[in-house]
Amino acid sequence: MLEWSMLRLLLVSSLLVAAAFGRDVGDKGMGEGVPDKADEVSILRVQILLDGEGFGPGKVDGALGEFTYKAVVNYNFSKGRQNLRDWTPVVEEARQRVPVIMVQTTVTEDMLKFVNGSLPTQPEGWAKQKYMAYRSLLELIAERYHTDETFISKINPGVNLNALKPGSTVNVPNVTQPFRIEELKPFAKFESDPVLSTNTVVIDTHERIAVFYDSQNRMLGAFVITPGKPQFIPRGDWKVVNMATTPHFRYDKNFLEKGERSGTAFQIPPGPNSPVGVFWAGLSKSGIGLHGTSSPRTIGRTESAGCVRFANWDVVRLPTLIRPGARVIVR
């Protein structure tokens, strides 16, 4: 049974977040001090701030959407602000702390070993690979800077992004924690921690957000997620039992579609284009975990099977927020 203090936080946070949104996201009635939709510079600056503070807006792309609004609400809540829909302090903080919104990155020789332009598109082909690499340097760069290929193309007009090579330069959002695949330690395991194992993550499958709290019920951060299909969502109170980078994955079409294991499955190697991405946190509910994805542009917008998907750039931050033993409330 949930303690009253936790239940109160869940109810207040959920109600306020839900009250902040309607169908017309981007309407000035959605909050105070909201930048105009056309003010992509201010929106991008806010997204970069929120992303760096652990309140993920989804893709960092200068677009005023549902998850940027939710990130502002959660960030204000974590700061103890009374008006959760007031963007004014967030915009001002972003203006001061994020003076540069765009930088250039240079393609290096090291990046090439994480790219396979011939990566198959079907599980039968994946199982024959040694590594589920990026399909292009563009895909690698987009994920590294917490955005998608469409936005990278938009901020690099006239650049042939399909012909990138070592030495090429590309404009990218100035995120504070780029996801560098070459720095991810393969098969790293994370053990319990005296502090982090006492934290809690609430998986809100309706709002499509994972919210992290410490043992005093203070909000630590929140990321956009894709929950499982409604019939497979493991609602309840669980624990994290294991955490590791670069997991292998058993691809069973029947299990993913019907929730029943079959005798026909493919063992998929690790890599950023694995269906479970680059990280796995297994729960006390058998077969269910918090994990990454091969398609970050769809986070929050499409359904997985029973698990909970995060963008790879968000999921690698989980060990800084929770560890085995941490509570996981799925609702």
Tab-separated table of N, CA, C and O in Angstrom, residues 223-265:
chain	number	residue	atom	x	y	z
A	223	PHE	N	11.424	11.729	-17.244
A	223	PHE	CA	11.721	11.502	-18.648
A	223	PHE	C	10.488	10.985	-19.376
A	223	PHE	O	9.653	10.280	-18.800
A	224	VAL	N	10.419	11.302	-20.649
A	224	VAL	CA	9.346	10.786	-21.508
A	224	VAL	C	9.555	9.288	-21.723
A	224	VAL	O	10.696	8.828	-21.895
A	225	ILE	N	8.464	8.538	-21.715
A	225	ILE	CA	8.551	7.087	-21.925
A	225	ILE	C	7.464	6.622	-22.879
A	225	ILE	O	6.489	7.332	-23.143
A	226	THR	N	7.656	5.437	-23.416
A	226	THR	CA	6.600	4.727	-24.130
A	226	THR	C	6.212	3.524	-23.280
A	226	THR	O	7.051	2.649	-23.032
A	227	PRO	N	4.981	3.479	-22.772
A	227	PRO	CA	4.555	2.331	-21.965
A	227	PRO	C	4.176	1.156	-22.848
A	227	PRO	O	4.120	1.273	-24.068
A	228	GLY	N	3.922	0.038	-22.233
A	228	GLY	CA	3.510	-1.138	-22.977
A	228	GLY	C	2.073	-1.008	-23.480
A	228	GLY	O	1.351	-0.063	-23.155
A	229	LYS	N	1.683	-1.956	-24.290
A	229	LYS	CA	0.302	-2.004	-24.748
A	229	LYS	C	-0.615	-2.141	-23.531
A	229	LYS	O	-0.257	-2.785	-22.549
A	230	PRO	N	-1.801	-1.523	-23.569
A	230	PRO	CA	-2.680	-1.521	-22.389
A	230	PRO	C	-2.898	-2.899	-21.772
A	230	PRO	O	-2.909	-3.041	-20.541
A	231	GLN	N	-3.057	-3.918	-22.610
A	231	GLN	CA	-3.341	-5.253	-22.066
A	231	GLN	C	-2.117	-5.895	-21.411
A	231	GLN	O	-2.245	-6.882	-20.695
A	232	PHE	N	-0.923	-5.320	-21.653
A	232	PHE	CA	0.294	-5.907	-21.098
A	232	PHE	C	0.933	-5.052	-20.002
A	232	PHE	O	1.925	-5.460	-19.406
A	233	ILE	N	0.394	-3.862	-19.750
A	233	ILE	CA	1.018	-2.976	-18.762
A	233	ILE	C	0.999	-3.641	-17.383
A	233	ILE	O	-0.066	-3.996	-16.873
A	234	PRO	N	2.168	-3.829	-16.758
A	234	PRO	CA	2.236	-4.510	-15.459
A	234	PRO	C	2.000	-3.546	-14.298
A	234	PRO	O	2.901	-3.245	-13.516
A	235	ARG	N	0.780	-3.053	-14.195
A	235	ARG	CA	0.491	-2.096	-13.124
A	235	ARG	C	0.733	-2.744	-11.765
A	235	ARG	O	0.394	-3.903	-11.537
A	236	GLY	N	1.339	-1.970	-10.884
A	236	GLY	CA	1.621	-2.497	-9.564
A	236	GLY	C	2.858	-1.877	-8.956
A	236	GLY	O	3.375	-0.867	-9.451
A	237	ASP	N	3.327	-2.488	-7.903
A	237	ASP	CA	4.462	-1.997	-7.123
A	237	ASP	C	5.583	-3.029	-7.239
A	237	ASP	O	5.449	-4.153	-6.749
A	238	TRP	N	6.686	-2.657	-7.890
A	238	TRP	CA	7.754	-3.584	-8.185
A	238	TRP	C	9.095	-3.071	-7.665
A	238	TRP	O	9.177	-1.982	-7.088
A	239	LYS	N	10.137	-3.834	-7.888
A	239	LYS	CA	11.497	-3.440	-7.532
A	239	LYS	C	12.410	-3.616	-8.745
A	239	LYS	O	12.182	-4.475	-9.592
A	240	VAL	N	13.454	-2.797	-8.811
A	240	VAL	CA	14.524	-3.035	-9.782
A	240	VAL	C	15.388	-4.160	-9.244
A	240	VAL	O	15.808	-4.131	-8.080
A	241	VAL	N	15.642	-5.176	-10.066
A	241	VAL	CA	16.443	-6.316	-9.603
A	241	VAL	C	17.813	-6.390	-10.274
A	241	VAL	O	18.741	-6.994	-9.732
A	242	ASN	N	17.953	-5.796	-11.455
A	242	ASN	CA	19.266	-5.788	-12.111
A	242	ASN	C	19.332	-4.641	-13.105
A	242	ASN	O	18.305	-4.163	-13.604
A	243	MET	N	20.558	-4.201	-13.392
A	243	MET	CA	20.765	-3.108	-14.342
A	243	MET	C	22.064	-3.358	-15.083
A	243	MET	O	23.074	-3.699	-14.464
A	244	ALA	N	22.040	-3.185	-16.399
A	244	ALA	CA	23.251	-3.418	-17.181
A	244	ALA	C	23.186	-2.677	-18.505
A	244	ALA	O	22.100	-2.447	-19.054
A	245	THR	N	24.345	-2.345	-19.023
A	245	THR	CA	24.434	-1.718	-20.340
A	245	THR	C	24.502	-2.795	-21.432
A	245	THR	O	24.729	-3.970	-21.163
A	246	THR	N	24.304	-2.386	-22.650
A	246	THR	CA	24.407	-3.186	-23.885
A	246	THR	C	23.828	-4.595	-23.757
A	246	THR	O	24.519	-5.592	-23.942
A	247	PRO	N	22.538	-4.685	-23.442
A	247	PRO	CA	21.930	-6.015	-23.289
A	247	PRO	C	21.724	-6.727	-24.621
A	247	PRO	O	21.555	-6.093	-25.671
A	248	HIS	N	21.755	-8.060	-24.572
A	248	HIS	CA	21.256	-8.863	-25.683
A	248	HIS	C	19.738	-8.916	-25.550
A	248	HIS	O	19.183	-8.621	-24.485
A	249	PHE	N	19.056	-9.300	-26.619
A	249	PHE	CA	17.597	-9.278	-26.589
A	249	PHE	C	17.031	-10.493	-27.303
A	249	PHE	O	17.453	-10.829	-28.419
A	250	ARG	N	16.093	-11.161	-26.670
A	250	ARG	CA	15.387	-12.285	-27.282
A	250	ARG	C	14.159	-11.740	-28.003
A	250	ARG	O	13.195	-11.321	-27.370
A	251	TYR	N	14.206	-11.737	-29.320
A	251	TYR	CA	13.097	-11.222	-30.115
A	251	TYR	C	12.119	-12.355	-30.411
A	251	TYR	O	12.413	-13.286	-31.158
A	252	ASP	N	10.939	-12.258	-29.802
A	252	ASP	CA	9.898	-13.260	-29.977
A	252	ASP	C	8.641	-12.521	-30.429
A	252	ASP	O	7.977	-11.859	-29.625
A	253	LYS	N	8.328	-12.577	-31.697
A	253	LYS	CA	7.194	-11.834	-32.264
A	253	LYS	C	5.891	-12.171	-31.548
A	253	LYS	O	5.077	-11.285	-31.260
A	254	ASN	N	5.688	-13.432	-31.232
A	254	ASN	CA	4.460	-13.849	-30.574
A	254	ASN	C	4.343	-13.233	-29.180
A	254	ASN	O	3.269	-12.797	-28.759
A	255	PHE	N	5.474	-13.167	-28.474
A	255	PHE	CA	5.472	-12.585	-27.131
A	255	PHE	C	5.187	-11.086	-27.199
A	255	PHE	O	4.437	-10.540	-26.393
A	256	LEU	N	5.783	-10.414	-28.166
A	256	LEU	CA	5.602	-8.971	-28.290
A	256	LEU	C	4.166	-8.608	-28.665
A	256	LEU	O	3.643	-7.588	-28.236
A	257	GLU	N	3.535	-9.467	-29.463
A	257	GLU	CA	2.186	-9.158	-29.935
A	257	GLU	C	1.087	-9.712	-29.044
A	257	GLU	O	0.031	-9.094	-28.896
A	258	LYS	N	1.339	-10.891	-28.419
A	258	LYS	CA	0.286	-11.556	-27.653
A	258	LYS	C	0.638	-11.786	-26.190
A	258	LYS	O	-0.214	-12.220	-25.408
A	259	GLY	N	1.890	-11.520	-25.837
A	259	GLY	CA	2.290	-11.722	-24.447
A	259	GLY	C	2.559	-13.165	-24.094
A	259	GLY	O	2.644	-13.515	-22.909
A	260	GLU	N	2.709	-14.022	-25.095
A	260	GLU	CA	2.961	-15.443	-24.858
A	260	GLU	C	4.239	-15.866	-25.575
A	260	GLU	O	4.405	-15.615	-26.776
A	261	ARG	N	5.153	-16.505	-24.839
A	261	ARG	CA	6.409	-16.958	-25.443
A	261	ARG	C	6.153	-18.087	-26.433
A	261	ARG	O	5.284	-18.927	-26.227
A	262	SER	N	6.938	-18.077	-27.494
A	262	SER	CA	6.828	-19.141	-28.494
A	262	SER	C	8.184	-19.832	-28.627
A	262	SER	O	9.161	-19.426	-28.009
A	263	GLY	N	8.213	-20.856	-29.461
A	263	GLY	CA	9.470	-21.560	-29.690
A	263	GLY	C	10.302	-20.940	-30.789
A	263	GLY	O	11.399	-21.401	-31.096
A	264	THR	N	9.771	-19.884	-31.400
A	264	THR	CA	10.480	-19.216	-32.491
A	264	THR	C	10.923	-17.833	-32.044
A	264	THR	O	10.087	-16.954	-31.825
A	265	ALA	N	12.218	-17.681	-31.874
A	265	ALA	CA	12.742	-16.395	-31.415
A	265	ALA	C	14.139	-16.195	-31.973
A	265	ALA	O	14.802	-17.147	-32.408
